[in-house]
Amino acid sequence: MNEPLRPTNEHEPIWLDTTPAAKYLNIDPQTLKRKREDRKEGFLILGIHYRYGAGRTSPIQWDVNAITKVFNYRGLLYRSTKKEAELVGA
């Protein structure tokens, strides 16, 4: 079976604060925060998908281009795994 396309770094980063980034990605801001790697269900990587500001109260910024790519990749993996499971069960 063909493996889904992996994310590439073809696009320049677009760094947005949490609320505008969530709006851009069409998800809830809390969902975005839950996807950080330091969370149980997280897979977004510090320094690649998000970054902290210089101060303690600085907002988290998100690279929406990189996040879009990883969301798409994970969606493709989920769908291919689900399809394989359906074929095995058939």
XYZ file of C-alpha atoms in Angstrom:
90
model
C 0.000 0.000 0.000
C 1.232 3.507 -0.773
C 2.193 5.607 2.224
C 0.498 9.037 2.531
C 2.514 12.062 1.517
C 4.613 13.428 4.352
C 4.544 17.123 5.280
C 7.134 19.249 3.536
C 8.645 22.637 4.327
C 7.774 24.279 1.014
C 5.912 27.238 2.511
C 7.096 30.088 4.657
C 5.857 30.016 8.257
C 2.835 32.108 9.155
C 2.998 32.776 12.914
C -0.297 33.724 14.576
C -1.415 34.055 18.190
C -3.732 31.326 19.503
C -7.165 32.788 18.702
C -6.345 33.926 15.131
C -4.504 30.640 14.495
C -7.479 28.587 15.679
C -9.789 30.654 13.509
C -7.473 30.175 10.505
C -7.423 26.402 11.136
C -11.179 26.309 11.812
C -10.772 24.694 15.232
C -11.348 25.746 18.832
C -8.400 27.467 20.562
C -8.494 24.837 23.332
C -8.206 22.063 20.738
C -5.113 23.742 19.354
C -3.572 23.961 22.819
C -4.366 20.285 23.528
C -2.384 19.254 20.445
C 0.938 20.461 21.915
C 3.480 17.676 22.430
C 3.580 18.191 26.194
C -0.056 17.099 26.433
C -1.385 13.535 26.496
C -2.841 13.666 22.971
C -0.368 16.194 21.608
C 1.778 15.968 18.513
C 2.615 19.587 17.699
C 6.306 20.215 18.333
C 7.754 23.215 20.140
C 9.928 25.249 17.765
C 8.284 23.810 14.660
C 4.540 24.165 15.138
C 4.438 26.609 18.025
C 6.710 28.914 19.992
C 6.609 30.807 23.249
C 7.183 34.548 23.528
C 10.021 36.158 25.457
C 7.944 36.944 28.540
C 5.957 34.848 30.966
C 2.701 36.404 29.767
C 3.596 36.477 26.070
C 1.114 34.607 23.878
C 1.917 31.284 22.251
C 2.344 31.673 18.508
C 1.469 28.978 16.000
C 2.829 28.294 12.499
C -0.454 27.653 10.766
C 1.227 26.430 7.554
C 3.152 23.715 9.409
C 0.086 22.786 11.471
C -2.091 22.506 8.368
C 0.422 20.071 6.878
C 0.638 17.878 9.976
C -3.161 17.856 10.438
C -3.535 16.778 6.816
C -0.891 14.059 7.189
C -2.460 12.674 10.361
C -5.879 12.717 8.688
C -4.489 10.733 5.761
C -2.916 8.214 8.146
C -6.183 7.843 10.055
C -8.173 7.298 6.885
C -5.704 4.773 5.445
C -5.623 2.832 8.731
C -9.416 2.847 8.909
C -9.672 1.663 5.301
C -7.190 -1.174 5.932
C -9.201 -2.256 8.978
C -12.383 -2.320 6.897
C -10.678 -4.424 4.225
C -9.376 -6.917 6.801
C -12.831 -7.205 8.362
C -14.535 -7.708 4.976
